[in-house]
């Protein structure tokens, strides 16, 4: 597209478009052959430098190529659908400790158990292949039905009849789960002998399976309630109310958002406190005893929430990263208090007692789906703390240089150690895997354009799935990670790679949302519809194409994002 050439007398000049001098086809063929020969000579792909002068192709330099992109994939429709979900939950390459702990036992393992219970096989098998102990790429799986799928309708209706989501917290399995989590969380890990400490990760992972069983039993009634409500609304011409009605479900996420809003109200009314919060410094906040007490209580109740993703154990939780929560409070405090209760106005439009009962059942189901995730992640920070304590012991024994280097190891490799001093071989494994991870630092797990195929954008910066209707204009604010939450100002367009429930408070201030991943059923789309702001999902490269601070217009009806100065009239 651009050629830079030297000019007589010094300096360079750019050639673009039709002015670019094209290489002859025979030269391109010779370059391709040369690249193949060099790779064969050295036994691996090479990064080569070459020149073309006086009608000759010259090889100038060759060096081993690192960070090779993964081999090209051919994705079918099912793989693209699953890939759109997985991209939301994998903001970066999992570590070996993720792959041997939370990935197989956490939400991914839970969904594998749920789908497997109803005859769907391979839904989450082998989607993160590893090479030399490091995840190489993301390969969206292609699920298949087994003979057990023939029995699935009978199992679904039987469980829908027997298990009421409105009463799931009364289930003895859930009560035992809460008690077991409290018991494990109360352990003083620093005082445990190695023989007991090394067993804590498995104990934390063992807490997960009861919640998976609860999901298998209670989700059928949730799905049935939603289907019944949708049919009833369609028959009465009110299907447009479904999103607002479902958004009224009482959930722990909604409780957390209200608690954050209450903290933000305090900050907004107290300028010195606001200055401390704006600095995102927990130590400064401690100088305001009343607020600090409530902030500490908030972290005790909701601190297990994930900052980045629920499917990996390596990112910190809210409790381990209080500055992330302060960033959310800052965003809320910078604007006006948000109105509450808009979902109940939707319910008030329904006069039929029968439909209102269907709404309550659907809301109970949605609350179960949301709240079971809320409780399901409680063992995650316990697991992370135990792994970091293991890492600290290995640092003390001279086996590691930093506790977080333990993330480069697998759980079974740690469990094989009789004591920290027996980990001599671990240093080599950490070095090799860390180097491999560095090589792959610039390589995406998967090309988003494979999951979200490019379409003709016209004059649009990016385009994607229209997920929440309406049009809004505002400055684009690229938020790549929770540490950047505080950069979002009221009226900005939130542009991000992914979201999860911990990002929800940002939607109270955003004018619109544009997300690289996800579809109309993803978290960002659902929350955007709840707050009535436009959303465009699955743009693939919005965060790299849109310039931070550029004023853009988001059309949630067409899925197009354009510069505001080129907005169509």
PDB file of N, CA and C in Angstrom, residues 2 41 144 193 421 430 454 502 518 540 557:
ATOM      1  N   UNK A   2       2.001   1.212   0.662  1.00  0.00           N
ATOM      2  CA  UNK A   2       2.900   2.354   0.717  1.00  0.00           C
ATOM      3  C   UNK A   2       4.319   1.861   0.468  1.00  0.00           C
ATOM      4  N   UNK A  41      16.093 -25.217   5.004  1.00  0.00           N
ATOM      5  CA  UNK A  41      17.512 -25.281   5.356  1.00  0.00           C
ATOM      6  C   UNK A  41      17.712 -25.249   6.867  1.00  0.00           C
ATOM      7  N   UNK A 144     -21.400 -32.178  19.396  1.00  0.00           N
ATOM      8  CA  UNK A 144     -22.171 -33.186  18.661  1.00  0.00           C
ATOM      9  C   UNK A 144     -23.164 -33.833  19.623  1.00  0.00           C
ATOM     10  N   UNK A 193       1.222 -26.219  57.429  1.00  0.00           N
ATOM     11  CA  UNK A 193       2.406 -26.940  56.957  1.00  0.00           C
ATOM     12  C   UNK A 193       2.248 -27.285  55.480  1.00  0.00           C
ATOM     13  N   UNK A 421      11.675 -27.282  49.008  1.00  0.00           N
ATOM     14  CA  UNK A 421      13.076 -27.416  48.613  1.00  0.00           C
ATOM     15  C   UNK A 421      13.289 -28.509  47.569  1.00  0.00           C
ATOM     16  N   UNK A 430       9.695 -23.146  34.529  1.00  0.00           N
ATOM     17  CA  UNK A 430       9.214 -21.766  34.542  1.00  0.00           C
ATOM     18  C   UNK A 430       9.925 -20.949  33.473  1.00  0.00           C
ATOM     19  N   UNK A 454     -15.657 -10.330   8.377  1.00  0.00           N
ATOM     20  CA  UNK A 454     -15.797  -8.944   7.928  1.00  0.00           C
ATOM     21  C   UNK A 454     -16.884  -8.830   6.862  1.00  0.00           C
ATOM     22  N   UNK A 502     -18.873  -7.746  36.406  1.00  0.00           N
ATOM     23  CA  UNK A 502     -18.202  -6.726  37.203  1.00  0.00           C
ATOM     24  C   UNK A 502     -18.074  -5.403  36.456  1.00  0.00           C
ATOM     25  N   UNK A 518     -18.611 -11.252  21.374  1.00  0.00           N
ATOM     26  CA  UNK A 518     -19.984 -11.397  21.853  1.00  0.00           C
ATOM     27  C   UNK A 518     -21.043 -11.212  20.783  1.00  0.00           C
ATOM     28  N   UNK A 540     -14.983  -7.436  16.172  1.00  0.00           N
ATOM     29  CA  UNK A 540     -13.687  -8.100  15.963  1.00  0.00           C
ATOM     30  C   UNK A 540     -12.510  -7.191  16.301  1.00  0.00           C
ATOM     31  N   UNK A 557     -29.226  -0.182  15.855  1.00  0.00           N
ATOM     32  CA  UNK A 557     -30.223  -0.845  15.002  1.00  0.00           C
ATOM     33  C   UNK A 557     -29.587  -1.487  13.783  1.00  0.00           C
TER      34      UNK A 557
END
